[in-house]
Each structure stands twice: as structure tokens, then as C-alpha cells.
PDB file of C-alpha atoms in Angstrom:
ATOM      1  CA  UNK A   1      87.767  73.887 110.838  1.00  0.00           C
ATOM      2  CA  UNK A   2      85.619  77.397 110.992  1.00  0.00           C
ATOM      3  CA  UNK A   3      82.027  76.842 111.073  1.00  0.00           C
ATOM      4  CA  UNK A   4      79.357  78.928 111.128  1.00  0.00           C
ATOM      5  CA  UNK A   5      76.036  77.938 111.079  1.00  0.00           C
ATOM      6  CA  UNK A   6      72.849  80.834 111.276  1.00  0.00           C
ATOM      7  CA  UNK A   7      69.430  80.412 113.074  1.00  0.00           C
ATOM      8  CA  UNK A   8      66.128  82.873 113.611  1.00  0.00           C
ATOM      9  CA  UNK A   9      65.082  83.038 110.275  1.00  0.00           C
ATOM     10  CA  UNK A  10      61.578  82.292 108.893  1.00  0.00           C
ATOM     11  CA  UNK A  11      58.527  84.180 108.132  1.00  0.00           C
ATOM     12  CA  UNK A  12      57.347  87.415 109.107  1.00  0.00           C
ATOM     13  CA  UNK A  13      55.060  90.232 108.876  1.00  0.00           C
ATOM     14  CA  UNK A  14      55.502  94.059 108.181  1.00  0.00           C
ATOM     15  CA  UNK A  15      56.492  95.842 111.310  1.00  0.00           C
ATOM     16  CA  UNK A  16      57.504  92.806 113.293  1.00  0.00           C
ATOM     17  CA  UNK A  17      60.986  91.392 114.696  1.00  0.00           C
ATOM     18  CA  UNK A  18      63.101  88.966 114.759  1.00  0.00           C
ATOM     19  CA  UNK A  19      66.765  87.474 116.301  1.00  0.00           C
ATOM     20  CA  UNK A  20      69.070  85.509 114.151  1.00  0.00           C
ATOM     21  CA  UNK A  21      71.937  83.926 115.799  1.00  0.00           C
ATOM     22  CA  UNK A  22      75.097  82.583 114.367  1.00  0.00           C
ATOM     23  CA  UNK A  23      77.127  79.616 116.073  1.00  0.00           C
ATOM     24  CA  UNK A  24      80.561  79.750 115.779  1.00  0.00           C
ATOM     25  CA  UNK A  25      83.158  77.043 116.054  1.00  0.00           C
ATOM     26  CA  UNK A  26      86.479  76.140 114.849  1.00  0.00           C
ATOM     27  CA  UNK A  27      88.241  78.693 115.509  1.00  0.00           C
ATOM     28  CA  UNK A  28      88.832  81.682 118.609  1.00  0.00           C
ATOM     29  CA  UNK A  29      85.520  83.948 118.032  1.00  0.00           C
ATOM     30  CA  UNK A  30      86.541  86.101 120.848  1.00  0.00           C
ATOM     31  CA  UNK A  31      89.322  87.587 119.217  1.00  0.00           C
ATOM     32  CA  UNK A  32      87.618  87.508 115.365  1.00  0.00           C
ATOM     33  CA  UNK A  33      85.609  90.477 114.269  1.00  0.00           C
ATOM     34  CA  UNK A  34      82.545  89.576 113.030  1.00  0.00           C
ATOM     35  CA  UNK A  35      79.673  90.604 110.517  1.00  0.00           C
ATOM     36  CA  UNK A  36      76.096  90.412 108.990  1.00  0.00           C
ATOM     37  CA  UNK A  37      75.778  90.506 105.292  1.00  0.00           C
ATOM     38  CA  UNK A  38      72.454  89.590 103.378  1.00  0.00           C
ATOM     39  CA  UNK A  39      71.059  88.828  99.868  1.00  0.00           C
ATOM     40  CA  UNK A  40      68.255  89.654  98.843  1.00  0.00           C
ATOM     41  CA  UNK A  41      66.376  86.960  96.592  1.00  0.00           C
ATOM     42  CA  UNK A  42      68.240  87.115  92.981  1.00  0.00           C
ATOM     43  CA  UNK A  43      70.014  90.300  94.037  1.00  0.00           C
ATOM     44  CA  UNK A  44      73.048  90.639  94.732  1.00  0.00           C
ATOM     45  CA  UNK A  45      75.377  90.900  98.746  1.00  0.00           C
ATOM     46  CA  UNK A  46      74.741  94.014 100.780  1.00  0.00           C
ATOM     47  CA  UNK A  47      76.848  94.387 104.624  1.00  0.00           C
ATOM     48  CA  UNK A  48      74.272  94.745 107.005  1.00  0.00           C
ATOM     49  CA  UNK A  49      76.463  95.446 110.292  1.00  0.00           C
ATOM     50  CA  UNK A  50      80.167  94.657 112.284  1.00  0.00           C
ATOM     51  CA  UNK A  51      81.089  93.948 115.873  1.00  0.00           C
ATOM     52  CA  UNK A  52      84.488  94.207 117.205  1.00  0.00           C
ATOM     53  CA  UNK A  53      86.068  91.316 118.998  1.00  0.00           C
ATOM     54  CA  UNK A  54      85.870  93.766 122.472  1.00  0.00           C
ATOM     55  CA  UNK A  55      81.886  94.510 120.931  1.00  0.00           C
ATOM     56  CA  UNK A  56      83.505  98.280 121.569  1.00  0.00           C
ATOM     57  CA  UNK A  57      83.152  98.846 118.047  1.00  0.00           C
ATOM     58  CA  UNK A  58      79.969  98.194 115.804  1.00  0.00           C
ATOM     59  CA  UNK A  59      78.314  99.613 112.526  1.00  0.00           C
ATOM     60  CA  UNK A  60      75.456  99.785 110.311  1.00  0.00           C
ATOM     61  CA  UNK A  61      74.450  99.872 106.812  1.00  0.00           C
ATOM     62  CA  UNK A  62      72.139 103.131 106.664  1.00  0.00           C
ATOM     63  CA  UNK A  63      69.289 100.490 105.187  1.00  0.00           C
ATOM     64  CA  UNK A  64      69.061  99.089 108.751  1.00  0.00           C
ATOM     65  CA  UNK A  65      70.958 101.853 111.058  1.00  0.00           C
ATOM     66  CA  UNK A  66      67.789 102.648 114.383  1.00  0.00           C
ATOM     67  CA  UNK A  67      66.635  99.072 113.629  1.00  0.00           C
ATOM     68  CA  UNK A  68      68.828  96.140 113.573  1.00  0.00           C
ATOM     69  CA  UNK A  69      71.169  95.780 116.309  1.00  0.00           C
ATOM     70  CA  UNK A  70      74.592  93.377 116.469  1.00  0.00           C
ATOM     71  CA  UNK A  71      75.756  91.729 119.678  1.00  0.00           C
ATOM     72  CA  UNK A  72      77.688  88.722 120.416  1.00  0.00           C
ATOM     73  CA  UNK A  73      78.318  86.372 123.436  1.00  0.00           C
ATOM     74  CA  UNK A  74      81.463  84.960 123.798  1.00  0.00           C
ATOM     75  CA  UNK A  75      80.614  82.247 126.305  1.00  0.00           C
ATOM     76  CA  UNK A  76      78.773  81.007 124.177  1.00  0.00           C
ATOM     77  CA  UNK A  77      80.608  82.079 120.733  1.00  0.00           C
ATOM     78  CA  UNK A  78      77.339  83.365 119.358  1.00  0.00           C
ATOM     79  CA  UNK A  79      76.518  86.522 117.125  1.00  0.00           C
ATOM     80  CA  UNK A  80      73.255  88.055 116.848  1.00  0.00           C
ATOM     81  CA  UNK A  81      71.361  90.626 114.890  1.00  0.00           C
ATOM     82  CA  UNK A  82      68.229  91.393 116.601  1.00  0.00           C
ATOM     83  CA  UNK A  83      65.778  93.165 113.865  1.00  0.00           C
ATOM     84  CA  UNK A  84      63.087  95.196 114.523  1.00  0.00           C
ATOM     85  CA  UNK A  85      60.312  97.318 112.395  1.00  0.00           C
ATOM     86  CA  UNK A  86      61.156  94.906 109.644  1.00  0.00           C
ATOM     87  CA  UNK A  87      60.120  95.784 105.863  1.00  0.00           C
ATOM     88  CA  UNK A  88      59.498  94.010 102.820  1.00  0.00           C
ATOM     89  CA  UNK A  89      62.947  95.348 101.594  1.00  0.00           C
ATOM     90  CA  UNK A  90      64.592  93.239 104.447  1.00  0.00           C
ATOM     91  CA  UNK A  91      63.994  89.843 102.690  1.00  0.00           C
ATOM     92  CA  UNK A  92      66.748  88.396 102.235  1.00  0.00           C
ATOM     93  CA  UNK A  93      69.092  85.192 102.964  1.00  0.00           C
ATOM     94  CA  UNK A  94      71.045  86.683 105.879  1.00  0.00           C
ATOM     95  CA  UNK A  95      75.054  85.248 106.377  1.00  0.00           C
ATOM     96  CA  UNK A  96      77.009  85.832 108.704  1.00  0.00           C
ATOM     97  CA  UNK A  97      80.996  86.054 108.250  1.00  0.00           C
ATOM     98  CA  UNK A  98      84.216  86.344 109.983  1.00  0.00           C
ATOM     99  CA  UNK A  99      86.651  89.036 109.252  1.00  0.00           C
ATOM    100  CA  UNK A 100      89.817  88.198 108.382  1.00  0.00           C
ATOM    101  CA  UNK A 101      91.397  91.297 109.690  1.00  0.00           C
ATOM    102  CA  UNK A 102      91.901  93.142 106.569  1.00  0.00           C
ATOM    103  CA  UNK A 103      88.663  93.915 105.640  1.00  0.00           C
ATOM    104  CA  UNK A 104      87.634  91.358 104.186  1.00  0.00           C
ATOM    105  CA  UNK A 105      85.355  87.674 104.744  1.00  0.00           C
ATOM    106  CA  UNK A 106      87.202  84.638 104.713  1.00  0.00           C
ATOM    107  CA  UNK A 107      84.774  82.285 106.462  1.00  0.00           C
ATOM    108  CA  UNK A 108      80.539  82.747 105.876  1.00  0.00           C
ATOM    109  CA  UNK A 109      77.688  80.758 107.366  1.00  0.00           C
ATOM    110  CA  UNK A 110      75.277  78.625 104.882  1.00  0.00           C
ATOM    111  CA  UNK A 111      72.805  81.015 105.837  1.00  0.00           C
ATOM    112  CA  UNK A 112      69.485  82.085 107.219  1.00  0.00           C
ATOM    113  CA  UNK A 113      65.812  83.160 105.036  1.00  0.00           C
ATOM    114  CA  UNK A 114      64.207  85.729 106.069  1.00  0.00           C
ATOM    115  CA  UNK A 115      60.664  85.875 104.409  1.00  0.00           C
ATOM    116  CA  UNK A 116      57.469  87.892 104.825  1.00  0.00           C
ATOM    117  CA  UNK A 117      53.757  86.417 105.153  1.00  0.00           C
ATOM    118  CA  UNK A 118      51.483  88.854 102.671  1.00  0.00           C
TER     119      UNK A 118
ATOM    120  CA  UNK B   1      78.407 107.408  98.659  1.00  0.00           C
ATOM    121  CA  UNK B   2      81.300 105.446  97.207  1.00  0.00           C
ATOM    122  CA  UNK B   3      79.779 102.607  94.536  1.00  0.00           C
ATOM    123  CA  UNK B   4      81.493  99.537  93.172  1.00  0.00           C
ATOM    124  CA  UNK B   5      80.758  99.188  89.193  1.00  0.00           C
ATOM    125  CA  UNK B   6      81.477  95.418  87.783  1.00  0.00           C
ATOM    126  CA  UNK B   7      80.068  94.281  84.094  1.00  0.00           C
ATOM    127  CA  UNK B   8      77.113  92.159  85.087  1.00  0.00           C
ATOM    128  CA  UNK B   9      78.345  89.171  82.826  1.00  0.00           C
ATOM    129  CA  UNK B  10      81.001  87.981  81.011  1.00  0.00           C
ATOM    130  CA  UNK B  11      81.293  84.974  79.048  1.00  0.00           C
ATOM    131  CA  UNK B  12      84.270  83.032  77.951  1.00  0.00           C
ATOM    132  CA  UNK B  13      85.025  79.438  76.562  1.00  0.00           C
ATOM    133  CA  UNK B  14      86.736  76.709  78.220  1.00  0.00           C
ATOM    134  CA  UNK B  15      90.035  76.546  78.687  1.00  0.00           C
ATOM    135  CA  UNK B  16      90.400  80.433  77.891  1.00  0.00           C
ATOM    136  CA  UNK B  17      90.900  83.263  80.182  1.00  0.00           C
ATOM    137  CA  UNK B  18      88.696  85.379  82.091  1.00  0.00           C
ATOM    138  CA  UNK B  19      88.886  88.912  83.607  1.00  0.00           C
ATOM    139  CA  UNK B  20      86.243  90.495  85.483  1.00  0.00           C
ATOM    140  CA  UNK B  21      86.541  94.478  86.464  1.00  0.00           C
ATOM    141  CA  UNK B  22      85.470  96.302  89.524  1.00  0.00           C
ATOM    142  CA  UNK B  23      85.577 100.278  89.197  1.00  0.00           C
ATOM    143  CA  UNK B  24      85.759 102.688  91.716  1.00  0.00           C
ATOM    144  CA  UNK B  25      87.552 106.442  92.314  1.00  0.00           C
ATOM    145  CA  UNK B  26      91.302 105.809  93.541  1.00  0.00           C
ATOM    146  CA  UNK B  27      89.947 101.403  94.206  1.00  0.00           C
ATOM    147  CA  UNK B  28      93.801 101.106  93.891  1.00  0.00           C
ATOM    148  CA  UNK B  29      94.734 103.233  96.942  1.00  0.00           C
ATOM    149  CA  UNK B  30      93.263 100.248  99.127  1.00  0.00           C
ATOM    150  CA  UNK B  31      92.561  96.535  99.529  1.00  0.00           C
ATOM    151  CA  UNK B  32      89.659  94.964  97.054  1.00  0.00           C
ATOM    152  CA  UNK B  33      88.643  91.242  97.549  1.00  0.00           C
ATOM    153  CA  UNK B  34      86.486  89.004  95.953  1.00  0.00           C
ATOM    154  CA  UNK B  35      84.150  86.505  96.251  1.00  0.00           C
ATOM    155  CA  UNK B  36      82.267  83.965  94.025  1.00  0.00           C
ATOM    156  CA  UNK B  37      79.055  81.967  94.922  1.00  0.00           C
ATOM    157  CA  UNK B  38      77.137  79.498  92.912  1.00  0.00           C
ATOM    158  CA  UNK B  39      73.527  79.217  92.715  1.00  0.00           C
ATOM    159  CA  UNK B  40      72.140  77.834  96.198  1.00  0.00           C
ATOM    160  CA  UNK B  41      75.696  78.370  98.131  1.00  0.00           C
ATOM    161  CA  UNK B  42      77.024  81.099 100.604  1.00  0.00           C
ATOM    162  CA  UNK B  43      79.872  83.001  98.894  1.00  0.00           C
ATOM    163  CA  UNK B  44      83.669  81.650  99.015  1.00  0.00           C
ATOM    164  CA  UNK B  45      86.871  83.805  98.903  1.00  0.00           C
ATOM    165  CA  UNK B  46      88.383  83.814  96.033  1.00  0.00           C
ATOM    166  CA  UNK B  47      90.974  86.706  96.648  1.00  0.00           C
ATOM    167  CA  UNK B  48      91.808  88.916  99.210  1.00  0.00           C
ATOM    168  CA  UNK B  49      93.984  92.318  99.762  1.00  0.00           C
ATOM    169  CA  UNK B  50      93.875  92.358  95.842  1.00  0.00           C
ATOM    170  CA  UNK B  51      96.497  90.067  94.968  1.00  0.00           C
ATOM    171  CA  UNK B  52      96.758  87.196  97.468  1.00  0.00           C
ATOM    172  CA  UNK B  53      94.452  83.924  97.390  1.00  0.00           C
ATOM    173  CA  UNK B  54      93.262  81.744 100.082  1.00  0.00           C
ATOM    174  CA  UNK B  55      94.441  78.319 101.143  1.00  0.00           C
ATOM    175  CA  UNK B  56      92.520  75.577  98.655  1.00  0.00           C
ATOM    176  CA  UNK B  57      92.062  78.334  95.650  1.00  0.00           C
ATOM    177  CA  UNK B  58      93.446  77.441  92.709  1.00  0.00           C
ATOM    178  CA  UNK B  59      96.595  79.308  91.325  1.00  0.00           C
ATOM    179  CA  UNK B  60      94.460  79.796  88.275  1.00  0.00           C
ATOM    180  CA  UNK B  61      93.034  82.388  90.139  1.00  0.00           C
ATOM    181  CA  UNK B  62      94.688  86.439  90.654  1.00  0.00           C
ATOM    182  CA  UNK B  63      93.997  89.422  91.478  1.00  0.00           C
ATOM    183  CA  UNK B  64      95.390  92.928  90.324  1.00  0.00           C
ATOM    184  CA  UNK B  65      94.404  96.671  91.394  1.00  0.00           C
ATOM    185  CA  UNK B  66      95.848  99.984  90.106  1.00  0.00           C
ATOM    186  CA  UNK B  67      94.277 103.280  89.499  1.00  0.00           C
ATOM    187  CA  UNK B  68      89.986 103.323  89.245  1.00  0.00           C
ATOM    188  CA  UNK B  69      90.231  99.335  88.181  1.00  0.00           C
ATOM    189  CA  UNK B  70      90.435  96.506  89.915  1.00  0.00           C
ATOM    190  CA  UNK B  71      90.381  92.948  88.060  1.00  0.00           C
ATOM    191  CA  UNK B  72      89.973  89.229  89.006  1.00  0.00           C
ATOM    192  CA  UNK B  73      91.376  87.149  86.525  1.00  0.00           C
ATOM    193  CA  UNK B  74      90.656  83.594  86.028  1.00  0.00           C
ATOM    194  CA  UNK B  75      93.110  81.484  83.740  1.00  0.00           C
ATOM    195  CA  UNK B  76      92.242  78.400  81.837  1.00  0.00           C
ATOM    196  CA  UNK B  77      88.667  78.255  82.608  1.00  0.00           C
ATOM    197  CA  UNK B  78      86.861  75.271  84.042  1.00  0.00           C
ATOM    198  CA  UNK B  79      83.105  74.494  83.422  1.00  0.00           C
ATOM    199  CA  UNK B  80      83.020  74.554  87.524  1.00  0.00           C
ATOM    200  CA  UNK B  81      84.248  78.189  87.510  1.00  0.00           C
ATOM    201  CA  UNK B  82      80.658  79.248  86.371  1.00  0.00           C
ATOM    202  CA  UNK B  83      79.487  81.451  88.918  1.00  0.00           C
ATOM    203  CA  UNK B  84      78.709  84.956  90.298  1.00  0.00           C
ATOM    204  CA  UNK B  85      81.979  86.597  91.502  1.00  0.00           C
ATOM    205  CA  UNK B  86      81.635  89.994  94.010  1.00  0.00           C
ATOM    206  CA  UNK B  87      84.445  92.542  94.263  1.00  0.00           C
ATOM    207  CA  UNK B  88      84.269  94.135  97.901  1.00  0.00           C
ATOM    208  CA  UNK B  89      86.410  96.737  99.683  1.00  0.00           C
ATOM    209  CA  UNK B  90      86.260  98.018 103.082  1.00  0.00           C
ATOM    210  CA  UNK B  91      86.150 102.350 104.104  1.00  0.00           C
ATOM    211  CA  UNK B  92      87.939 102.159 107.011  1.00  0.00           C
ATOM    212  CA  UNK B  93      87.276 105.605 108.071  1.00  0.00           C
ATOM    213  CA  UNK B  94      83.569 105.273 108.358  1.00  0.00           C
ATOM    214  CA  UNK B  95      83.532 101.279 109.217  1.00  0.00           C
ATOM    215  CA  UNK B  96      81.326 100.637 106.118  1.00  0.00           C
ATOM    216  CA  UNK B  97      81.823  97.461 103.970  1.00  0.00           C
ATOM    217  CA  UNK B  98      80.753  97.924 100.302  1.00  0.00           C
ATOM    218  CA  UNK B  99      80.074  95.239  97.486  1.00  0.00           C
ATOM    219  CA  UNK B 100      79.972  95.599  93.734  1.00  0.00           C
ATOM    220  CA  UNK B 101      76.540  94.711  91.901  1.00  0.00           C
ATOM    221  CA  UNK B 102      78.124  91.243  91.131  1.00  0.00           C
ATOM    222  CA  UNK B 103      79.367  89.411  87.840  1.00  0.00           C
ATOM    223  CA  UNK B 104      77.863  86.410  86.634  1.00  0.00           C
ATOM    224  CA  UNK B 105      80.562  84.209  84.620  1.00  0.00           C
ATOM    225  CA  UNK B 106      78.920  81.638  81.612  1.00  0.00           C
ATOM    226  CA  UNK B 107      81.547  79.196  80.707  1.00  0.00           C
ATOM    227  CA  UNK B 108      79.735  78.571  76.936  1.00  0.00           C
TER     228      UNK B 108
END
């Protein structure tokens, strides 16, 4: 059974950083594609980022592109998305998903909050 | 930038059908997929390379996609079907992922 399950999240404030991390399980992460996608709160999903299964190949939204980067471990079948100069605008709940290999997400994470302290 | 237009609700009865859009230039030269997610949850595949569904969806759900239109149908509709449903498609040429602005479904 695919699980992922998200960690990192919590309060922060304007300018700061932090690294979520997504453990995966259930299935062979080192040959899956995998993403970033967040939700901001009572908005709707936005991609945030990709990561090929060789990590040769990786992308950005242009909301995040210079500060957000993806990486992954697959000793450890972990994704990340380290953030940096973070924003009001990056509150959100942030998921992570597999790729199916079309395109498309057919397994997400529960999900991580991302807040900021005023 | 390419954008993803889908009705922001749509409301049917119980037991009827519904049909959600997602509009885009030439959507029916590609893949679209969707998604629905209820309040509090992560989102769950619904459909995916426009037509097929995932194991454990119910054949009450389908997908179609021609032209600048692609739809998610949903046949005799279930109180538990309330929900916000996402059309997504990927631009392979620039590696960008892009979402519609969501629909939210009222069963009344």
C-alpha cells in the first residue's frame, strides 16, 4: 500500500526557511517521479515543483523558482523541498504526490501546514 | 501562460447526473485528470488520461475530452460525492503541471 506521509511544517516568519520531508513507503520510490503541490488556506491546488526518479530532471512553479529547492534520497525513500525567503503568499498545506507516469497524481500525502507568526 | 477555466459550483440532486467542465485552448490534444477532495482531506484521483479511472473509483464516475472542453461526469449522484473536484493537465514541453480553479459539487 503507497504511503506518504509529510513533515517540516509549522510556523514561520517573513524571510525565513524551512525543510519539509515526505516519507515514502509502499511502493519502489526510486523509480517513481515525484512532486510538491500546495493549497493555500480555502484556495484552491497549485504544483510547486518535480524530481525525476534519476533527480536529473526537476522544475518549478515561477511562484517559488530561486527559492524552493526539490531533492530526494533514495536510501532513505525521502523527498524534500527545502524553502527559503519564505512569504506570506507561501501559506499553504503543502502535499506531496507520486506521479503516475502520465502526468498525473495517483497517490498524495495527508499533508503538511505551513503557517506564518505576524 | 496556459489557464484551466472550471464553473466554480454546480449543484445537482440525488440520484441525478453531474458534469463538471474544464476549458482550455486545444485541452483535447492531451491528457486531463481529475481530482476531488473533501473538506479536511488530501485530494483523491478520480480520473486520469481523460477517460480511464483508478482502481476503487466507482464506475459512476467518467471522463471525456475533445476540442477546448474537457468534462468529468458523475452519474447517479450520492450525498458522499459532495466535494471539490480539480481538472489538471501536464505541459510536457516546459515540465509545468497546471490545475483548474476547482469545482465545488452541492448534492441539494
Amino acid at each position: 500500500q503507497v504511503q506518504l506521509v509529510e513533515s517540516g511544517g509549522g510556523v514561520v516568519q517573513p524571510g525565513g526557511s524551512l525543510r519539509l520531508s515526505c516519507a515514502a513507503s509502499g511502493f519502489t520510490f526510486v523509480i517513481s517521479t515525484m512532486h510538491w503541490v500546495r493549497q493555500p488556506p480555502g484556495k484552491g491546488l497549485e504544483w510547486v515543483a518535480f524530481i525525476s526518479s534519476d533527480e536529473r530532471n526537476y522544475n518549478y512553479a515561477d511562484s517559488v523558482k530561486g527559492r524552493f529547492s526539490i531533492s530526494r534520497d533514495s536510501s532513505k525513500t525521502t523527498l524534500y523541498l527545502e524553502m527559503n525567503s519564505l512569504t506570506i503568499e507561501d501559506t499553504a498545506v503543502y502535499y506531496c504526490a507520486r506521479d503516475r507516469g502520465d502526468g498525473s497524481f495517483d497517490s498524495w500525502g495527508q499533508g503538511t501546514q505551513v503557517t506564518f507568526s505576524s | 501562460s496556459y489557464v484551466l477555466t472550471q464553473p466554480p459550483s454546480v449543484s445537482v440532486a440525488p440520484g441525478k447526473t453531474a458534469t463538471m467542465t474544464c476549458v482550455g485552448t486545444n485541452i483535447g490534444s492531451g491528457s486531463v485528470h481529475w481530482y476531488q477532495q473533501k473538506p479536511g482531506q488530501a485530494p483523491v484521483q478520480v480520473i486520469y488520461s481523460s477517460s480511464d479511472r483508478p482502481s476503487g473509483i466507482p464506475e459512476r464516475f467518467s471522463g471525456s475530452n475533445s476540442g477546448n472542453t474537457a468534462a468529468l461526469t458523475i452519474n447517479r449522484v450520492e450525498a458522499g460525492d459532495e466535494a471539490d473536484y480539480y481538472c489538471q493537465v501536464w505541459d510536457r514541453v516546459i515540465d509545468h503541471w497546471l490545475f483548474g480553479g476547482g469545482t465545488k459539487l452541492t448534492v441539494l
